[in-house]
GROMACS .gro file of C-alpha atoms in nm:
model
  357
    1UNK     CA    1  -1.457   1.349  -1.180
    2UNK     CA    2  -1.421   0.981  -1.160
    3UNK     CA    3  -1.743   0.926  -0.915
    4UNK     CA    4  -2.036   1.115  -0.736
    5UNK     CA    5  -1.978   1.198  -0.430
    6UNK     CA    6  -2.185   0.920  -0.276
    7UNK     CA    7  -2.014   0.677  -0.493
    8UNK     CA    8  -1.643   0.765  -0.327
    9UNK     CA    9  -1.881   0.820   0.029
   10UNK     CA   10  -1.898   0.449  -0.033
   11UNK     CA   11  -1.542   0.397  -0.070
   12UNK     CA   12  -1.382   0.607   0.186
   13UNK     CA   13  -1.641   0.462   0.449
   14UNK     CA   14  -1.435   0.114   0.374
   15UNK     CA   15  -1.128   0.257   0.551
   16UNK     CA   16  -1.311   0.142   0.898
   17UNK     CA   17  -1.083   0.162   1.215
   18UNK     CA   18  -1.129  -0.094   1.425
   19UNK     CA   19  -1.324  -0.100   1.713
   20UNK     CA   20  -1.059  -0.231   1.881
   21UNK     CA   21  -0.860   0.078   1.770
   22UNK     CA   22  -0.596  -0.121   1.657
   23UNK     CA   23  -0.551   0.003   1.333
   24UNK     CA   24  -0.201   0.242   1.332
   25UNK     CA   25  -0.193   0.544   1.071
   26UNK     CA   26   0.095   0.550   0.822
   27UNK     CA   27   0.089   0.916   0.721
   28UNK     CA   28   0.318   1.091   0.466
   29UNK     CA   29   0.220   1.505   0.501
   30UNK     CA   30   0.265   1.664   0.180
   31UNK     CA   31   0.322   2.038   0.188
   32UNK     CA   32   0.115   2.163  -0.090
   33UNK     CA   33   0.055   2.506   0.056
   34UNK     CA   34   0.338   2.686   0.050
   35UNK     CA   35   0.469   2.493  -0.324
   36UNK     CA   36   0.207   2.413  -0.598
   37UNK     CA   37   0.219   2.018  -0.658
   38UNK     CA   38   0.074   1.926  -0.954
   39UNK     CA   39  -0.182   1.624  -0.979
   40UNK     CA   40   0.020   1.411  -1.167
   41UNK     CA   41   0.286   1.453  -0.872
   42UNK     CA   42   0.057   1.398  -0.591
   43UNK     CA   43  -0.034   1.128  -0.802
   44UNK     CA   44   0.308   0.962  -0.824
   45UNK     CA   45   0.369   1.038  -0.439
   46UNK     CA   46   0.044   0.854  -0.367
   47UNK     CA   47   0.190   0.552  -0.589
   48UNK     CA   48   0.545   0.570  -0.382
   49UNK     CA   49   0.322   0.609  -0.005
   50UNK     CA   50   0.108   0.299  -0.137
   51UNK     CA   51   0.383   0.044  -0.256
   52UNK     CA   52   0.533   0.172   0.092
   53UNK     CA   53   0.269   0.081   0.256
   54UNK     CA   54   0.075   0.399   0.406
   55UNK     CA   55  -0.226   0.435   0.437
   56UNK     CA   56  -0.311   0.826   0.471
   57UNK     CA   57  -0.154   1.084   0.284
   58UNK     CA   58  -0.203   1.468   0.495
   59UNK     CA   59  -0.317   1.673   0.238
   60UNK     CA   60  -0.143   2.042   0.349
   61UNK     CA   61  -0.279   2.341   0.142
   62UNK     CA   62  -0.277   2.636   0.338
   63UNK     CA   63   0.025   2.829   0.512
   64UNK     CA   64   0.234   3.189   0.490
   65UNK     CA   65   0.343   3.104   0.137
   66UNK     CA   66   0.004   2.938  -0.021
   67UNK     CA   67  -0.363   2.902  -0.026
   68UNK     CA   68  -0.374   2.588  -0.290
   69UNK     CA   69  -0.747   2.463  -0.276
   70UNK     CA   70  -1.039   2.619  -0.420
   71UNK     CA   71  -1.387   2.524  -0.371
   72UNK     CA   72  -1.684   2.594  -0.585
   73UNK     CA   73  -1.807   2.811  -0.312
   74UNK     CA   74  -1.558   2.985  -0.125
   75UNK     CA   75  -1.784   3.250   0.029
   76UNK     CA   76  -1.801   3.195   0.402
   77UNK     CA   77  -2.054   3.350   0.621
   78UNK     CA   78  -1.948   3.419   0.993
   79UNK     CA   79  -2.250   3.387   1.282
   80UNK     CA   80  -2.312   3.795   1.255
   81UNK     CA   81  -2.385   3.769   0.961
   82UNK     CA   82  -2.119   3.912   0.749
   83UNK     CA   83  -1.979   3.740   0.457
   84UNK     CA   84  -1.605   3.714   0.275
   85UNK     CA   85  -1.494   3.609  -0.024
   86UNK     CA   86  -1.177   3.347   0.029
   87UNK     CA   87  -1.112   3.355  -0.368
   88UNK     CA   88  -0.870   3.646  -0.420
   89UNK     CA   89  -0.614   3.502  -0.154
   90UNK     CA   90  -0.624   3.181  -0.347
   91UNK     CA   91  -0.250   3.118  -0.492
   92UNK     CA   92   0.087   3.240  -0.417
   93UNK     CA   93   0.112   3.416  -0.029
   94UNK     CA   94   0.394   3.637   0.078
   95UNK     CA   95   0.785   3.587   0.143
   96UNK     CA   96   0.910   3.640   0.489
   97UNK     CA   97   1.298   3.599   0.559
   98UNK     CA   98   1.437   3.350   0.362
   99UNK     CA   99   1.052   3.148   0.315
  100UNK     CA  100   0.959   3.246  -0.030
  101UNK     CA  101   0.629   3.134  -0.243
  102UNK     CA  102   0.724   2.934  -0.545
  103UNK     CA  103   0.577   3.220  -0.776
  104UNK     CA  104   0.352   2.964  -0.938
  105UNK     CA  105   0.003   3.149  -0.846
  106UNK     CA  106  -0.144   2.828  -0.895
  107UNK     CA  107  -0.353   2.616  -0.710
  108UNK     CA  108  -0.559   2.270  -0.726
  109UNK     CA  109  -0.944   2.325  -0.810
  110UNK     CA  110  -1.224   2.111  -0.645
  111UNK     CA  111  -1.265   1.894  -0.945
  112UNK     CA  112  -0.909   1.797  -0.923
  113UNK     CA  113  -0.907   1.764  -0.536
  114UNK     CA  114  -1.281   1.525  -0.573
  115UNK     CA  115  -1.051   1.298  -0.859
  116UNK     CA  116  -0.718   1.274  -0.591
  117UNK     CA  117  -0.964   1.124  -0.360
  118UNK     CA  118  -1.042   0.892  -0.578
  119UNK     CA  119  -0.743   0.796  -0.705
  120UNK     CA  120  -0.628   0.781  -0.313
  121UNK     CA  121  -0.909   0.509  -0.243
  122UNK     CA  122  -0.806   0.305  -0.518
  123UNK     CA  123  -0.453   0.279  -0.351
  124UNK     CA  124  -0.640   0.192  -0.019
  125UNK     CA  125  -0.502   0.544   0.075
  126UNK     CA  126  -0.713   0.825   0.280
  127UNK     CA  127  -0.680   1.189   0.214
  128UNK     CA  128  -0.662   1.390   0.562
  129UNK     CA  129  -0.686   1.741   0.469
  130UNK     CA  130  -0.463   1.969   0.677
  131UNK     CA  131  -0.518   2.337   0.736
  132UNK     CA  132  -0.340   2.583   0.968
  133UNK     CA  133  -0.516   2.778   1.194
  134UNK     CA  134  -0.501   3.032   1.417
  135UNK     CA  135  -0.140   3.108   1.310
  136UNK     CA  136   0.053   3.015   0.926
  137UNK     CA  137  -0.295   3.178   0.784
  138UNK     CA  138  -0.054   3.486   0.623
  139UNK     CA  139  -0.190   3.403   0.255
  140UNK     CA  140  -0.524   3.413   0.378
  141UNK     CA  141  -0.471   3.755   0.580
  142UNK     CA  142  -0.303   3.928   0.288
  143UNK     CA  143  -0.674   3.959   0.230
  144UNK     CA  144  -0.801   3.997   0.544
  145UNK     CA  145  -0.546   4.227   0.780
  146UNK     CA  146  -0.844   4.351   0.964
  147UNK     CA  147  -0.855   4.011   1.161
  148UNK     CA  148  -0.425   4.003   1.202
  149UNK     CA  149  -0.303   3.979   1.550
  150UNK     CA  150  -0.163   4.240   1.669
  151UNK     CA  151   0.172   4.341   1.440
  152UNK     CA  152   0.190   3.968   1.312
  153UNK     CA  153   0.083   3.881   0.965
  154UNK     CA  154   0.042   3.505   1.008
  155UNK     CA  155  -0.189   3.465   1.291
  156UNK     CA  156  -0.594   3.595   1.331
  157UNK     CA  157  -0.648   3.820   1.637
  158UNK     CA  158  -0.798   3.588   1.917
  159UNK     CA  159  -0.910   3.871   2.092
  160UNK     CA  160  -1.131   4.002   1.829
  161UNK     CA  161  -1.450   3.806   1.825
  162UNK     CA  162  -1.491   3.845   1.452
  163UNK     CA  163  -1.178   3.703   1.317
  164UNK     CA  164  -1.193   3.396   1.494
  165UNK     CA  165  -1.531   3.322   1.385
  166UNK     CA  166  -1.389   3.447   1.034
  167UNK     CA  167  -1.103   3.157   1.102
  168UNK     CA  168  -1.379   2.932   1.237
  169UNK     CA  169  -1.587   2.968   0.963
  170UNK     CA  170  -1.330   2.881   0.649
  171UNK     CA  171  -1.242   2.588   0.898
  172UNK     CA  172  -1.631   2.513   0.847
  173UNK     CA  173  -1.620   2.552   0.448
  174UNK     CA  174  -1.334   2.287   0.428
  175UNK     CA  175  -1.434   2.044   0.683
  176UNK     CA  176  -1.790   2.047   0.500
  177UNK     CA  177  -1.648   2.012   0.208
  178UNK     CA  178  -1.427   1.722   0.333
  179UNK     CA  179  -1.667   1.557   0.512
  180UNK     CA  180  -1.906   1.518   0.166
  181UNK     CA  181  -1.652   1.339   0.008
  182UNK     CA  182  -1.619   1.059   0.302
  183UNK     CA  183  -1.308   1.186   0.458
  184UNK     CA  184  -1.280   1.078   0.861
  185UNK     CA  185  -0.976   1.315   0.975
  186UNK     CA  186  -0.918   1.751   1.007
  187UNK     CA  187  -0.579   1.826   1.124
  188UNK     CA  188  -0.662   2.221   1.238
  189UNK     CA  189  -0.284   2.264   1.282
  190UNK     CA  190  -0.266   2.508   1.589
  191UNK     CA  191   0.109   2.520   1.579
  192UNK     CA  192   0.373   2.818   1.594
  193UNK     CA  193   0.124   3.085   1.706
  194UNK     CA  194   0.206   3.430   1.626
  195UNK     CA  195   0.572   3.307   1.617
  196UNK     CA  196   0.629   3.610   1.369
  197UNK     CA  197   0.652   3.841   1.677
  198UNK     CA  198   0.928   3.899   1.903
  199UNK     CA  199   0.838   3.754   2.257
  200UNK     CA  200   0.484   3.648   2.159
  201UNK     CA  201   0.349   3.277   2.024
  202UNK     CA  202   0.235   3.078   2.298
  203UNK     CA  203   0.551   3.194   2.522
  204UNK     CA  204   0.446   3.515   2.520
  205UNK     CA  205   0.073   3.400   2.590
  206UNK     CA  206   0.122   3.194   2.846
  207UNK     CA  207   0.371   3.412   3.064
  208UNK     CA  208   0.031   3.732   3.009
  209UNK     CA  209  -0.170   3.514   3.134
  210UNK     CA  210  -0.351   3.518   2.806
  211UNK     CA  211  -0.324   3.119   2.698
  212UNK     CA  212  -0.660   3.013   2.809
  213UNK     CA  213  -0.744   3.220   2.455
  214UNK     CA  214  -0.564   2.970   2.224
  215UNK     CA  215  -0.737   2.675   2.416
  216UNK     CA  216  -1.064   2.831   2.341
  217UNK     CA  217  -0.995   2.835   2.004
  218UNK     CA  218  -0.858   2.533   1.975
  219UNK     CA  219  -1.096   2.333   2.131
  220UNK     CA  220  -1.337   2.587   1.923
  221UNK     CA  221  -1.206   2.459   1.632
  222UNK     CA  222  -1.202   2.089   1.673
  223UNK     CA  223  -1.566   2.122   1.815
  224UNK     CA  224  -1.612   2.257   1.420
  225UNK     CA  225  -1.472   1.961   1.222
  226UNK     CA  226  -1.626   1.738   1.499
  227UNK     CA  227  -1.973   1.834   1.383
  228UNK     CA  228  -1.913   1.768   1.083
  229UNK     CA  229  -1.853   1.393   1.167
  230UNK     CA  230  -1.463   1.415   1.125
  231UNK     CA  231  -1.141   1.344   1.387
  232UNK     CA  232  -0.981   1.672   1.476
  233UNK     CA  233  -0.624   1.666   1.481
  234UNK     CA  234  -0.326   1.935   1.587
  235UNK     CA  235   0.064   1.958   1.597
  236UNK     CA  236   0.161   1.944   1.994
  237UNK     CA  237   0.330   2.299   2.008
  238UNK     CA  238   0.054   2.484   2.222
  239UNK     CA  239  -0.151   2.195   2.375
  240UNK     CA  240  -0.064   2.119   2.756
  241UNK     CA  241   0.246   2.421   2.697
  242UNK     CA  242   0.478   2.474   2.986
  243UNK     CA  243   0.299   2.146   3.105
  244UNK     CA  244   0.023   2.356   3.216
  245UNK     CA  245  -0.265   2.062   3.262
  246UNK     CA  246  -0.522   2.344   3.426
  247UNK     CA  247  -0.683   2.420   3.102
  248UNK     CA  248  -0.932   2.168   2.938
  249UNK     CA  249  -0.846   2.065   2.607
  250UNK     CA  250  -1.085   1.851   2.410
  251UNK     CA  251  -0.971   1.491   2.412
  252UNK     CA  252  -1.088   1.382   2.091
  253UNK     CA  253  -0.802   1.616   1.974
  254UNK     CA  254  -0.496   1.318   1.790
  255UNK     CA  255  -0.193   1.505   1.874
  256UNK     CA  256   0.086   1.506   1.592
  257UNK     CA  257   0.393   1.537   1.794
  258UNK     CA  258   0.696   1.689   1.616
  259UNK     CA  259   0.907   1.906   1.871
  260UNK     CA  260   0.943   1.927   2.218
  261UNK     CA  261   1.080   2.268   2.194
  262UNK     CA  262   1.324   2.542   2.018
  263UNK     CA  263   1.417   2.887   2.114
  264UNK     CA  264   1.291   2.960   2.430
  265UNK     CA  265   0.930   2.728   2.357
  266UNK     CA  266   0.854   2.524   2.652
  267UNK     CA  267   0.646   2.238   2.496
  268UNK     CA  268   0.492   1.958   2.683
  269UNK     CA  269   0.692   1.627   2.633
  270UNK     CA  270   0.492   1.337   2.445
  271UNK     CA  271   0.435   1.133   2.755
  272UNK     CA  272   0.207   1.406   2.933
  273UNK     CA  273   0.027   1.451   2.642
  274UNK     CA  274  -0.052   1.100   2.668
  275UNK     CA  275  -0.115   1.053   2.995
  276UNK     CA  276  -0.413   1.390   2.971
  277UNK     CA  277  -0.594   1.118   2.724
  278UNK     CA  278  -0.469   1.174   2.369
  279UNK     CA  279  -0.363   0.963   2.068
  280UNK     CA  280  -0.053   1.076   1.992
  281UNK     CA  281   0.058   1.033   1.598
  282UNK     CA  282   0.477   1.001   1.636
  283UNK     CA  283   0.569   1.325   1.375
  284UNK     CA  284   0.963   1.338   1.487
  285UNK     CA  285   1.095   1.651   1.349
  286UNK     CA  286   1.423   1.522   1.353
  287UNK     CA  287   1.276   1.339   1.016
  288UNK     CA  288   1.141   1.566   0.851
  289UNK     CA  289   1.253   1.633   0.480
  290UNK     CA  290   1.278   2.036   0.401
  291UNK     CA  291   1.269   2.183   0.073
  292UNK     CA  292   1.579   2.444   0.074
  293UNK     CA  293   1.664   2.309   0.424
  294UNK     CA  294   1.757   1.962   0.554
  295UNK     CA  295   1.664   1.677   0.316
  296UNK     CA  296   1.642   1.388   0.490
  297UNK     CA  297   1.818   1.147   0.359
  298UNK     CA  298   1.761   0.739   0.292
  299UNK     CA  299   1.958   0.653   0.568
  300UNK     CA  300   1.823   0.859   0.829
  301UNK     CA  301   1.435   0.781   0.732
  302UNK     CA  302   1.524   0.411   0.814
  303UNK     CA  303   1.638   0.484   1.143
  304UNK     CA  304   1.316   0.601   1.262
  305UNK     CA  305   1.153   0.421   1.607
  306UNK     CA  306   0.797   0.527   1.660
  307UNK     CA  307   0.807   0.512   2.048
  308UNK     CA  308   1.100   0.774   2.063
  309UNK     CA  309   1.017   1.127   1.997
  310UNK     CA  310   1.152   1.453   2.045
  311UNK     CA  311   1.281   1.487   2.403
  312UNK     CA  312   1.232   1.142   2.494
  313UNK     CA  313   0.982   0.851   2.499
  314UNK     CA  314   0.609   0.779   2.532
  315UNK     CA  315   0.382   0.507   2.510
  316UNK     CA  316   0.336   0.317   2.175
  317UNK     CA  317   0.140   0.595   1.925
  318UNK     CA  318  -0.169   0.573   1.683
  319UNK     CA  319   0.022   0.682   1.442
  320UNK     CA  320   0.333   0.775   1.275
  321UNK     CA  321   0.377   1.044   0.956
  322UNK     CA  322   0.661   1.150   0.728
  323UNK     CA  323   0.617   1.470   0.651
  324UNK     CA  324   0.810   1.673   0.372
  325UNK     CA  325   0.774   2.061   0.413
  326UNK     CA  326   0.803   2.356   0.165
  327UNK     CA  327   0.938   2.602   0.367
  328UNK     CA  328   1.135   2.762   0.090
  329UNK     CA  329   0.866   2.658  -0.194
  330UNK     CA  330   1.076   2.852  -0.463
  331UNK     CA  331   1.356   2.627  -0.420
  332UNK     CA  332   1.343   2.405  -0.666
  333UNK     CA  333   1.124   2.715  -0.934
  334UNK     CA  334   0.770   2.680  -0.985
  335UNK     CA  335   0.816   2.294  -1.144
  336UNK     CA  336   0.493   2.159  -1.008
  337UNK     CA  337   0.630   2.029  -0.762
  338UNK     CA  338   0.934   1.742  -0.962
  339UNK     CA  339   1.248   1.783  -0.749
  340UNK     CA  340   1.070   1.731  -0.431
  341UNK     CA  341   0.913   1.416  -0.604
  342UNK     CA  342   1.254   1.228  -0.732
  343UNK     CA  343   1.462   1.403  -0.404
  344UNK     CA  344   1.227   1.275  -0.179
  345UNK     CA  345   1.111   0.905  -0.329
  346UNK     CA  346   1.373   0.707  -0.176
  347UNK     CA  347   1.302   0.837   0.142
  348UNK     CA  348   0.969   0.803   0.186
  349UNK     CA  349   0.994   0.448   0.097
  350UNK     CA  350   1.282   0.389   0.353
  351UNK     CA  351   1.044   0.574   0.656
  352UNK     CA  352   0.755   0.350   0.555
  353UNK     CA  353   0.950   0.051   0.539
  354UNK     CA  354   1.098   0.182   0.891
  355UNK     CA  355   0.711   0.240   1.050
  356UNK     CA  356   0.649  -0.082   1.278
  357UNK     CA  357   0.259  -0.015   1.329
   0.00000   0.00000   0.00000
């Protein structure tokens, strides 16, 4: 480790937004979840986001395909008491479809997650950790199926009180952890619900009158990383959906908008998000870079406009990210994570050269 903790306290404390809240967020999101990135990777993609000038890198290490971050205590303990063990789900998850694990079984340890910080700082870069709950948990509920929602194996039961205070409480281990090491932002993820299940997600929620149970966890969740002194933030699909502004959702919430819909998902557009009191942080789908999917290329990075998101505009954001995504993490063979690194270098330097702020 290259520093105590209240040593790099110290130095992630010296990213201060503005009062003002002028400061914009240049975000590249870095699917290490479902693919195993090795530290000298995440190394040389912090060295490309930095000369490209961003200034937060979203740290993703939990999904379907991956649990890739241990902690030195990964024991949580849920308000009744009863305790679980998180280390056995650690590594590779399961395949579904054509989404496959990379077969690595590996995963970064704490030490190696306290000296990326680091490293990060030194670049002027912040680490946001990103973690997906209450759906994309599968690798986690390969442990757990007790707490899976009804037939799906991706998303926690929000009708039994135990597994979301089980979700609630590893949300609790990591922002903790997080927030010891100076970090200021949680992105709790919240998106594609259940979408493992015929005619369920938020769809099938919302039209059984049964939404109002995501928005209590939701706002459940960012009330977690909140007390821990960090920013919640979530993807847009289920906040405001169908436009339905009747439910509360907690404004502190920065929403990373990515989609304003697909297959039958009626998702709020940008602008109402906006207008209920959000930061919005511009995360255009149509630029996202796939592993075993759509690459974007070069070209199409430098295209990208910040006020125009999916389904049309909205107000000028906090934000914008690049994010690339492992959806078929065994793509390119368990290689630590290489391909994605030279594939993907030009093209994070053309979105960041593209990013107004």
């Amino acid at each position: 480790m290259k520093g105590t903790s209240k040593e790099n306290f110290s130095k992630q404390s010296s990213f201060k937004k503005e009062e003002s809240g002028s400061s914009y967020f240049r975000i590249i999101h870095l699917d290490a979840g479902r693919k195993y990135f090795s530290p000298g990777n995440i190394r040389t993609i912090l060295d490309i986001a930095a000369a490209a000038g961003y200034n937060q890198l979203e740290f993703y290490f939990s999904d379907n395909q991956g649990f890739r971050l241990s902690l030195d205590n990964l024991t949580v303990v849920t308000p009744a008491g009863h305790s679980y063990d998180l280390t056995p789900a650690l590594g590779d998850g399961y395949a579904y479809n054509n989404h496959h694990p990379d077969y690595s079984g590996r995963y970064l340890t704490q030490a190696e997650m306290d000296e990326l910080i680091d490293y990060a700082g030194e670049l002027g870069i912040e680490i946001v950790p990103c973690m997906e709950t209450p759906g994309h948990m599968g690798a986690i509920l390969e442990q757990f199926p007790q707490f899976c929602y009804q037939q799906s194996r991706s998303a926690i039961d929000l009708e039994n009180p135990e597994a979301v205070r089980f979700a609630l409480a590893v949300v609790d281990r990591y922002a903790e952890y997080f927030a010891s090491r100076g970090i200021r932002y949680f992105n709790i993820g919240a998106d594609e619900f259940a979408n493992d299940l015929p005619d369920m997600g938020f769809e099938g929620l919302h039209n059984q009158g049964r939404y109002q149970l995501f928005v209590d966890y939701l706002n459940a969740a960012a009330d977690v990383v909140i007390r821990r002194g960090l920013t919640p933030r979530a993807f847009n699909d289920g906040i405001y959906y169908k436009n339905d502004t009747a439910v509360s959702i907690n404004k502190a919430i920065q929403v990373c908008y990515w989609s304003s819909g697909w297959c039958g998902y009626h998702l709020a557009p940008a602008a109402l998000i906006a207008q209920q009191g959000h930061e919005l942080i511009n995360t255009n789908g149509d630029y996202y870079w796939v592993l075993g999917g759509t690459e974007c290329t070069p070209e199409k990075a430098a295209q990208f406009s910040d006020t125009v998101y999916p389904g049309g505009t909205a107000p000028k954001p906090a934000g914008s990210m690049f994010c690339i995504w492992c959806d078929t993490a065994d793509a390119d063979g368990a290689d630590g994570g290489d391909g994605v690194v030279k594939r993907a270098a030009d093209a994070i330097t053309a979105f960041g050269n593209a990013m107004k702020g």
